[in-house]
Short mmCIF file of C-alpha atoms and ligand atoms in Angstrom, two decimals:
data_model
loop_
_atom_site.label_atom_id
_atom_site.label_comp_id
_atom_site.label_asym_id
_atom_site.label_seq_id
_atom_site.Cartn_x
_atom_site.Cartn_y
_atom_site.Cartn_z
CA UNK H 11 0.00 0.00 0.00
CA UNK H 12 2.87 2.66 0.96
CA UNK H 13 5.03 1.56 -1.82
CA UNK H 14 1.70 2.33 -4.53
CA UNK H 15 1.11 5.89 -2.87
CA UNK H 16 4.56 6.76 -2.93
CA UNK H 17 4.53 5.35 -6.93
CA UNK H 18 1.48 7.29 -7.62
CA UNK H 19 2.96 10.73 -5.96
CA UNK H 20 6.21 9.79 -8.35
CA UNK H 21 3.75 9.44 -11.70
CA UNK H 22 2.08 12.41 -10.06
CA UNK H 23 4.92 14.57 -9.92
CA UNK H 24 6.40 13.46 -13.67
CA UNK H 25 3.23 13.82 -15.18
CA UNK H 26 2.92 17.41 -13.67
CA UNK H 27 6.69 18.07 -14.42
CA UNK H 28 6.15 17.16 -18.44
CA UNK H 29 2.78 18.61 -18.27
CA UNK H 30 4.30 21.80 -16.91
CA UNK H 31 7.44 21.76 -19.07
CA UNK H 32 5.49 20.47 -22.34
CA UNK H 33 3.25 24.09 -21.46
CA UNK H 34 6.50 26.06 -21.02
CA UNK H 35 8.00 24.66 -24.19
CA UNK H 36 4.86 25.40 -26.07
CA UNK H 37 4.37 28.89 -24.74
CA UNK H 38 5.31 31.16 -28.37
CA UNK H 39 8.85 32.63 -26.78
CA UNK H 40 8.21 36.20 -26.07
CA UNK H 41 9.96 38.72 -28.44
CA UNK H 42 12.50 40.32 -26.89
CA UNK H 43 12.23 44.16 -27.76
CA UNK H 44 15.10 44.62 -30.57
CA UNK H 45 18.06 46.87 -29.09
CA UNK H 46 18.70 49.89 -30.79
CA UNK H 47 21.88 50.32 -32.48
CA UNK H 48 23.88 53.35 -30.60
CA UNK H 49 26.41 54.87 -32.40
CA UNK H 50 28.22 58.32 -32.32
CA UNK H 51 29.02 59.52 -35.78
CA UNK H 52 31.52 62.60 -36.52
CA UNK H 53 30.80 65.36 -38.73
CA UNK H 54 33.45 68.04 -40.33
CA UNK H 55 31.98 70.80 -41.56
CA UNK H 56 32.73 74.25 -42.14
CA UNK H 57 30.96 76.01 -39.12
CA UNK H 58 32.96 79.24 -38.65
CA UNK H 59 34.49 81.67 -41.72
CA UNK H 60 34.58 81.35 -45.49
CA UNK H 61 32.36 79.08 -46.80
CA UNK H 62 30.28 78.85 -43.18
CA UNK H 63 27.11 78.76 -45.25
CA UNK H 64 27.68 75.48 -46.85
CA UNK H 65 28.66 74.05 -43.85
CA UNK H 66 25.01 75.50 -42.27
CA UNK H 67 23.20 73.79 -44.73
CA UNK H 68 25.08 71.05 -43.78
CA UNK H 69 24.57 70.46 -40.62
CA UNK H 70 20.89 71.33 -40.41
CA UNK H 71 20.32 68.97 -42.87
CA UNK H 72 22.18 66.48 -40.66
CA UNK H 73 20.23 67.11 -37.77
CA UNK H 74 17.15 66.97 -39.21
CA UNK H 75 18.00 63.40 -40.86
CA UNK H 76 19.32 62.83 -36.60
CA UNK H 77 16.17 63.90 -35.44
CA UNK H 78 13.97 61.66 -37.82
CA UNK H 79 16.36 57.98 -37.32
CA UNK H 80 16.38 58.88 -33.81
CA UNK H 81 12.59 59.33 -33.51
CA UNK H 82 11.92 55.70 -34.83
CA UNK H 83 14.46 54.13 -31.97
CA UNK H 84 16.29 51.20 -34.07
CA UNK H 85 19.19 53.13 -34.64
CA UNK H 86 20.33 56.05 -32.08
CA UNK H 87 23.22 58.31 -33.45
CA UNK H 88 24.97 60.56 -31.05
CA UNK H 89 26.49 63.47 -33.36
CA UNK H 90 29.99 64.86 -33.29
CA UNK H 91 29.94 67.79 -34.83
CA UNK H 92 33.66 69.67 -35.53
CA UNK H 93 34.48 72.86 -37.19
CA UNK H 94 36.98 72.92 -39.46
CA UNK H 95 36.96 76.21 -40.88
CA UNK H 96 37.71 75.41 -44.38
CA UNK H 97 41.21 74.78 -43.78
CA UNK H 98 43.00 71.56 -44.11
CA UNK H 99 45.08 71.54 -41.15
CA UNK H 100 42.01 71.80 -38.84
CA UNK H 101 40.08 68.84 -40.76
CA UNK H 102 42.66 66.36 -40.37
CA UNK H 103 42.97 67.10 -36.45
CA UNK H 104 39.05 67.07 -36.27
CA UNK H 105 39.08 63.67 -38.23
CA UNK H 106 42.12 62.64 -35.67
CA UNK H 107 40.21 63.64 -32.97
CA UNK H 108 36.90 62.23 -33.91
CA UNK H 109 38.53 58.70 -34.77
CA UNK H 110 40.70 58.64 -31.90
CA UNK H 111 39.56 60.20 -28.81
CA UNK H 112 35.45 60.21 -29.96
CA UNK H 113 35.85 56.58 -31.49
CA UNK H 114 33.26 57.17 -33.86
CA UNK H 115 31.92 54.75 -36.36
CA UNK H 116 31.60 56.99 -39.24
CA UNK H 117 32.74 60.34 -40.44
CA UNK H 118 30.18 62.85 -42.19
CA UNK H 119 32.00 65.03 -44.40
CA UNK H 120 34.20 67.44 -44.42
CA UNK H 121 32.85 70.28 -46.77
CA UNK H 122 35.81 71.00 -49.29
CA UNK H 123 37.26 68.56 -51.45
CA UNK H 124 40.66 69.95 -51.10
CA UNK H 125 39.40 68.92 -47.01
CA UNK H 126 39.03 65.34 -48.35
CA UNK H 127 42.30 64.90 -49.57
CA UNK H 128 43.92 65.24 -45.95
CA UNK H 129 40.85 63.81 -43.77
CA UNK H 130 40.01 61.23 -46.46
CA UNK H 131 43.22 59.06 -46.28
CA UNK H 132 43.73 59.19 -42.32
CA UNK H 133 40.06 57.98 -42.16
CA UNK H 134 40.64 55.31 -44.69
CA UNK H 135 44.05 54.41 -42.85
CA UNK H 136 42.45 54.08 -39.52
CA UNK H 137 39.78 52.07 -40.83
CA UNK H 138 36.71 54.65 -40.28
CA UNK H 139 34.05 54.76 -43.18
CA UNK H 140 34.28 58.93 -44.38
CA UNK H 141 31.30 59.98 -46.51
CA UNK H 142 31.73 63.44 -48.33
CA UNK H 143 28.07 64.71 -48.98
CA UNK H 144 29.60 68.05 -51.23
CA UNK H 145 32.62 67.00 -52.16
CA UNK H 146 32.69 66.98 -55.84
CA UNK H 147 36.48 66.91 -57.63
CA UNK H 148 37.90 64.21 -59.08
CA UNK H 149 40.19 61.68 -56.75
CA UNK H 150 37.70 61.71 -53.69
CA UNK H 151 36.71 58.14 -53.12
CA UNK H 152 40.06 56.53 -54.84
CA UNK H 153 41.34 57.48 -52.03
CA UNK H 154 40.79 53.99 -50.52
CA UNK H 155 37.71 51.63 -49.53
CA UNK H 156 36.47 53.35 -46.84
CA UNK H 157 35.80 57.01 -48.44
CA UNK H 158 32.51 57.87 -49.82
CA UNK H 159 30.77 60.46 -51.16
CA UNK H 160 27.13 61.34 -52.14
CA UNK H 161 28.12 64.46 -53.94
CA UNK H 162 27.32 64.85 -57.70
CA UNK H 163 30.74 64.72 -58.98
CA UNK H 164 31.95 68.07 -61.62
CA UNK H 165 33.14 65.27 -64.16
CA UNK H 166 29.41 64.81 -64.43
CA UNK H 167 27.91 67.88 -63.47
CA UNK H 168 29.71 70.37 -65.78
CA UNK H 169 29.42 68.47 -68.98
CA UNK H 170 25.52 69.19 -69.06
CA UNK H 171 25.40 72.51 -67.88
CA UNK H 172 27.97 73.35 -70.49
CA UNK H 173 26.50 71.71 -73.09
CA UNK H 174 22.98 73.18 -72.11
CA UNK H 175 24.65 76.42 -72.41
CA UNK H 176 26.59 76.52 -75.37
CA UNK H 177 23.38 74.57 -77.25
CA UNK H 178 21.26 77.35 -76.17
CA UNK H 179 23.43 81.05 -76.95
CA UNK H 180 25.33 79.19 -79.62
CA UNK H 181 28.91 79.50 -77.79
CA UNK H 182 31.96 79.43 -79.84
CA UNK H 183 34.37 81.32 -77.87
CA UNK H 184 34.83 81.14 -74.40
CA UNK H 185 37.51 82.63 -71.04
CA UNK H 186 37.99 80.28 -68.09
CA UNK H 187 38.73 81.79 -64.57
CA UNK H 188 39.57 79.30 -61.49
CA UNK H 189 41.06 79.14 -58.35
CA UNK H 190 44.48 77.55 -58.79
CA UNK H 191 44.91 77.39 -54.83
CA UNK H 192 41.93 74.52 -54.17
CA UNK H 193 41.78 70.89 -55.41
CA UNK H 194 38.17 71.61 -56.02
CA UNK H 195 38.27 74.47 -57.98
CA UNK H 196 40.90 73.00 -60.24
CA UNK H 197 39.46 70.36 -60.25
CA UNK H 198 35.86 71.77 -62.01
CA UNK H 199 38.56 73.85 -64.16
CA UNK H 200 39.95 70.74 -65.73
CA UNK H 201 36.49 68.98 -66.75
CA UNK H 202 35.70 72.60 -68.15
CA UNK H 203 38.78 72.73 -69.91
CA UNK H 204 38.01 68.92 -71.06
CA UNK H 205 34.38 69.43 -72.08
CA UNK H 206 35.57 72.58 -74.02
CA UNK H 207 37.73 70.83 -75.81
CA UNK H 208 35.75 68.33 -77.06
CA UNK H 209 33.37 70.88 -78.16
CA UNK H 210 35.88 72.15 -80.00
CA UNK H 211 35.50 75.39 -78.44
CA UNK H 212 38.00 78.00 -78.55
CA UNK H 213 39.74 78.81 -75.39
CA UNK H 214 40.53 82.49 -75.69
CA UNK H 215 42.24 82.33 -72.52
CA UNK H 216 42.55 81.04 -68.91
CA UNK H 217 43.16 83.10 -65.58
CA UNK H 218 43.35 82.34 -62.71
CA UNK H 219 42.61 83.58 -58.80
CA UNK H 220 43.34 82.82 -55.30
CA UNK H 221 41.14 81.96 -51.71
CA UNK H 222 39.69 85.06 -50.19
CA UNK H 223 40.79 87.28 -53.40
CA UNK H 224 38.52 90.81 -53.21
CA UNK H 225 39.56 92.19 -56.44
CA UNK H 226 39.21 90.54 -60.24
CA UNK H 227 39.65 93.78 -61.98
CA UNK H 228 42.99 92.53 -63.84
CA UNK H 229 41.59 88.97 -65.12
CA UNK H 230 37.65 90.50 -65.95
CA UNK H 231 39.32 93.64 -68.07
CA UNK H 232 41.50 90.94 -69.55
CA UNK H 233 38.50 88.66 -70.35
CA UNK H 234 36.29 91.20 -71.27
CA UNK H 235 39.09 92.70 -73.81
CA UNK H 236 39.08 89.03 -75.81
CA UNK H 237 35.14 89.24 -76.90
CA UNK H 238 34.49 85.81 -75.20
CA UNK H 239 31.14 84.27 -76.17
CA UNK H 240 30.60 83.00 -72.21
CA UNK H 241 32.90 82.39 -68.97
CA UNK H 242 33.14 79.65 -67.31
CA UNK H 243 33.93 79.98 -63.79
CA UNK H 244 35.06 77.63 -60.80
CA UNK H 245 35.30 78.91 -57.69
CA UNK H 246 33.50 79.12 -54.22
CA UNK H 247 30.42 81.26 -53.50
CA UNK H 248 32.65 84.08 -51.61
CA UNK H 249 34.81 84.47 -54.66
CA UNK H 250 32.42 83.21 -57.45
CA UNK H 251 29.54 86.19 -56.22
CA UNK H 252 32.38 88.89 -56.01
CA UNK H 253 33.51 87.78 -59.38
CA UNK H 254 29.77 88.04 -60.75
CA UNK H 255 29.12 91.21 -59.13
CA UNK H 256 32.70 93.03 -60.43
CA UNK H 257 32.43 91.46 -63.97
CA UNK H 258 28.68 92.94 -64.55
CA UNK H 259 30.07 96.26 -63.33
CA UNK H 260 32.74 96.02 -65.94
CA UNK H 261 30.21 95.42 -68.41
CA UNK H 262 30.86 91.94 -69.54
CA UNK H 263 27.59 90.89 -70.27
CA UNK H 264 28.40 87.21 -71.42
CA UNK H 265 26.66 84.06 -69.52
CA UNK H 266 28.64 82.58 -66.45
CA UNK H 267 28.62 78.96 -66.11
CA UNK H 268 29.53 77.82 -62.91
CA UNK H 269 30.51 74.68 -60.69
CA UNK H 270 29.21 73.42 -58.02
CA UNK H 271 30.45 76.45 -56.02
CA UNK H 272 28.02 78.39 -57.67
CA UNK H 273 25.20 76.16 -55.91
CA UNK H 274 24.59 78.30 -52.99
CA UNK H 275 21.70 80.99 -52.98
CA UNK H 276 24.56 82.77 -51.32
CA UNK H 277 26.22 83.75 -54.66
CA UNK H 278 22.78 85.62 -55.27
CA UNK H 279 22.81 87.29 -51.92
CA UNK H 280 26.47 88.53 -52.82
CA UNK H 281 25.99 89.21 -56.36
CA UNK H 282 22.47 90.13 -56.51
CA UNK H 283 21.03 91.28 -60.17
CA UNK H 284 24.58 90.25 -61.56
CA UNK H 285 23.71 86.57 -60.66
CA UNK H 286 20.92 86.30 -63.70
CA UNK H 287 22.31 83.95 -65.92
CA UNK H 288 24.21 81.58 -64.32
CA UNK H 289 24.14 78.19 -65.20
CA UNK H 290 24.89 75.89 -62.83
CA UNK H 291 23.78 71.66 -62.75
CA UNK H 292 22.92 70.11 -59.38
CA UNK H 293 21.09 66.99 -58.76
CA UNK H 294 18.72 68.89 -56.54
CA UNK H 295 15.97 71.44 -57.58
CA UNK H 296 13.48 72.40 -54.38
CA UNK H 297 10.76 73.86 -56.26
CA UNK H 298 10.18 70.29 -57.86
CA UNK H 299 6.63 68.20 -56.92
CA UNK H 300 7.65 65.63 -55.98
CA UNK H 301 6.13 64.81 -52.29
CA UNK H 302 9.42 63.20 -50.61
CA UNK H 303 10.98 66.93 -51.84
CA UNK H 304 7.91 68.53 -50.48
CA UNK H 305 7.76 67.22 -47.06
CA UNK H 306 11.79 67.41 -46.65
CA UNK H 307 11.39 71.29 -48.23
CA UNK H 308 8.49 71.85 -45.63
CA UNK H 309 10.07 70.63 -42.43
CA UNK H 310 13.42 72.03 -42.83
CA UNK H 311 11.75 75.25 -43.66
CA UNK H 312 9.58 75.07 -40.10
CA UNK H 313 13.23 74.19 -38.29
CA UNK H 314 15.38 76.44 -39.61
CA UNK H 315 13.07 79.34 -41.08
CA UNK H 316 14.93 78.86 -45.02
CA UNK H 317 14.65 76.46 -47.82
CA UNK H 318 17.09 73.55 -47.89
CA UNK H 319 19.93 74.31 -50.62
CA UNK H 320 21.78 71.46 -52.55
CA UNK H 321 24.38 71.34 -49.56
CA UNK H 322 21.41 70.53 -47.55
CA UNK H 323 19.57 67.69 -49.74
CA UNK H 324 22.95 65.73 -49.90
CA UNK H 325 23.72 65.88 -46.16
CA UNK H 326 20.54 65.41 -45.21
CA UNK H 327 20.11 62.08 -47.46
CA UNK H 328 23.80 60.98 -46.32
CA UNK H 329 22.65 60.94 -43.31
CA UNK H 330 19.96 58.66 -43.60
CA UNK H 331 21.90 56.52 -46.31
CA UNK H 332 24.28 55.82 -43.31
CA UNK H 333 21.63 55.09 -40.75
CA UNK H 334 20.15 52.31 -42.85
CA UNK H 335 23.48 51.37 -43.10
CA UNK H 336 24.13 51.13 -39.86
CA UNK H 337 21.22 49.46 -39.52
CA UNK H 338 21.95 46.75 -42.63
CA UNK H 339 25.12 45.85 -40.02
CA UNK H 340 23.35 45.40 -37.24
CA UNK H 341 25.94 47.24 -35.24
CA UNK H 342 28.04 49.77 -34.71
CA UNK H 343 30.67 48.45 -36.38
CA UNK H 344 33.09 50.66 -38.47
CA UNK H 345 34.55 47.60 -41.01
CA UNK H 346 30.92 46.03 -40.92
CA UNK H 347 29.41 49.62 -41.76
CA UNK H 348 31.61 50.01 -44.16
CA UNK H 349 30.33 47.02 -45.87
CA UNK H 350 27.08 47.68 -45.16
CA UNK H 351 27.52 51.10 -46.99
CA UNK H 352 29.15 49.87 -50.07
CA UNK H 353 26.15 47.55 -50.78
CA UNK H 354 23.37 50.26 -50.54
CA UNK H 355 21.17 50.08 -53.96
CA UNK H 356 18.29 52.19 -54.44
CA UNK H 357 18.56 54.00 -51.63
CA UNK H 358 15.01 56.81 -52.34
CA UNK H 359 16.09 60.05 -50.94
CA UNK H 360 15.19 63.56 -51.70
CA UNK H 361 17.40 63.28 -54.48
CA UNK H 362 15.73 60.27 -55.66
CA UNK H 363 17.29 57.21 -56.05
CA UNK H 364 20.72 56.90 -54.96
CA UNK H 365 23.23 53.74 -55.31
CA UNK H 366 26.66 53.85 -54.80
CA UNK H 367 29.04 52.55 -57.57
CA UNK H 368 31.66 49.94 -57.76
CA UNK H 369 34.05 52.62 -56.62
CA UNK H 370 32.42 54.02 -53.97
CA UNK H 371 30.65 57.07 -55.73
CA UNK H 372 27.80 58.29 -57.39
CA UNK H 373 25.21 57.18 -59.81
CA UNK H 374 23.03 59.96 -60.60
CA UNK H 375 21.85 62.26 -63.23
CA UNK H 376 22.27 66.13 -63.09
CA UNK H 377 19.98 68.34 -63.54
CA UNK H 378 20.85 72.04 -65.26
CA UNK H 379 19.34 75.60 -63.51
CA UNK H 380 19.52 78.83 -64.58
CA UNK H 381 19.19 82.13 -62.15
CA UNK H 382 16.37 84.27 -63.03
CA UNK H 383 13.83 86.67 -60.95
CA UNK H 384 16.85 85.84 -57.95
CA UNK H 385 16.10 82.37 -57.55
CA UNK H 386 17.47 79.20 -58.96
CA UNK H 387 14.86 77.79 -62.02
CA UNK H 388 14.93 74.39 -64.58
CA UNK H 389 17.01 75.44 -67.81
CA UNK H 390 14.95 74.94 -70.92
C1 1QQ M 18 34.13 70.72 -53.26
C2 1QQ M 18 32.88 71.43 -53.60
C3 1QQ M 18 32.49 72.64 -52.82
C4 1QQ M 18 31.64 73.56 -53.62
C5 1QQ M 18 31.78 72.17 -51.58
C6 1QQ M 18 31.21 73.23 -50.72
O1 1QQ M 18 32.18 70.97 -54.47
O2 1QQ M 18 34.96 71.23 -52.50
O3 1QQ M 18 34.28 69.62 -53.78
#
């Protein structure tokens, strides 16, 4: 009898423990809430002197793109933000200090292309992914694997707005003025020179200026002296709106086409009526319909009280083009986000569909604007 109750309470207790255990087993396993991915990410921009309003546009576009990733909660980015005034010596110690003391994942930035060519390699030597959002020469992303850029390179840029240009006034002759001092500006001056030649245009002649340069008098009389059927022009939006504003004075009538430089409404607040008639291409135009350009135009307007330029659009989707990124990796990870960044395809921004190429930059079509009533407008 004692030996059956005791064999019942053992059935007893294994029935209850596979009854129990079968239930636990068979319980769906609860999802655990995803972790977000924290990262702090470094940005080099040009915050103080010559050139600061690029780097504005910059970062607000940056921190709006912050604000939106951070809303949703599977990726949380930490900014960095450094000034580097424009100048190379301060880039490469805000990239040092950003990769080394900060640690950060990624690198947004810097502004300048001639910036790129010192913070690019120490990035891509310490193993940091750096992704240029306006820098446009030639060179940027051979500089190794882990350099980026989303920037609409001159090589492709100036070819259409050229082209537009010299289709439309019938340009035979033309003057080229650069900066000689900038690996951006030299570098726009050799696809002009390229794309003129292969035009067969004839280069009446080619001057040259320097950084921070207040008076063109001697290159526009010069210019102005050969009969030149247009000018075209590659500089930054301090010099470029000077050199608009003196050469209209002068009387030189002809059309300006400009680089990228020339993609800040800045160069119309400097040169004012003198600015009718640029040419510039971009891959961004505001005014367009289409709603993802709307709603980005709208809220950046109610943040910062001014429509998003160019500069802005391309920060503003590199920053979201490295937060699904980051997100593709899974973690913060600066070898695996590098990865993860190389493989982004049809990425739909505000500058519509954006894939990186084999080499790291940009596939993307330009589009060519023309100032007129002040503002930037589609060249027909
Ligand atoms: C470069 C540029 C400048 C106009 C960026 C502000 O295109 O330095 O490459």
């Amino acid at each position: 009898m004692r030996r059956s109750v005791r064999g019942i309470a053992v059935v007893a207790c294994a029935l209850f423990a596979f009854v129990f255990m079968g239930a636990e087993k068979a319980k769906p396993a609860a999802k655990p809430a995803a972790e977000p991915i924290r990262a702090k990410i470094g940005v080099i921009s040009i915050i103080t002197g010559q050139g600061a309003a690029y780097g504005e546009a910059i970062t607000n576009g940056i921190k709006l793109a912050r604000d939106e990733v951070n809303a949703k909660g599977e990726v949380l980015v930490d900014l960095k933000i450094e000034d580097s005034s424009g100048k190379q010596e301060q880039a490469l110690a805000a990239a040092q200090k950003l990769i080394n003391s900060e640690q950060v994942v990624a690198i947004i930035g810097p502004t300048l292309s001639n910036e790129m060519m010192v913070a690019g390699p120490e990035a891509n030597a310490s193993g940091v992914p750096i992704m240029g959002t306006s820098t446009t020469a030639k060179g940027i992303t051979q500089i190794g694997k882990y350099v980026f850029r989303n920037a609409l390179p001159e090589s492709q840029a100036i070819p259409a707005s050229i082209g537009k240009a010299v289709k439309k006034h019938n340009i035979r002759k033309v003057a080229l003025l650069y900066g000689n001092d900038d690996v951006f500006t030299k570098s726009g001056f050799d696809t002009m020179k390229e794309v003129s030649g292969k035009l067969k245009l004839n280069i009446l002649t080619i001057e040259t200026f320097q950084k921070g340069q207040a008076d063109y008098k001697a290159q526009l009389t010069k210019i102005a002296s050969l009969k030149p059927d247009a000018v075209f022009c590659s500089a930054l939006y301090n010099e470029g709106g000077v050199i608009l504003a003196q050469a209209r004075k002068m009387g030189l009538k002809v059309p300006f086409v400009g680089g990228n430089g020339f993609n800040s409404p800045k160069v119309i607040e400097i040169a004012k009526d003198a600015a009718e008639g640029l040419t510039v291409a971009t891959p961004w135009f505001g005014e367009s319909n289409d709603p993802k350009v709307k709603g980005f135009v709208a809220k950046y307007e109610k943040a910062y009280g001014k429509k998003p330029d160019q500069f802005a659009a391309q920060a503003y989707d590199a920053f979201h083009i490295m937060a699904n990124a980051l997100k593709a990796a899974g973690i913060a990870d600066r070898a695996k986000l590098r990865d993860s960044l190389a493989a982004t395809k049809n990425f739909q921004g505000v500058l519509g569909k954006f894939s990186f190429d084999a080499e790291r930059d940009v596939v993307m079509s330009p589009i060519v604007l023309i100032v007129k009533g002040g503002k930037f407008t589609i060249f027909n």
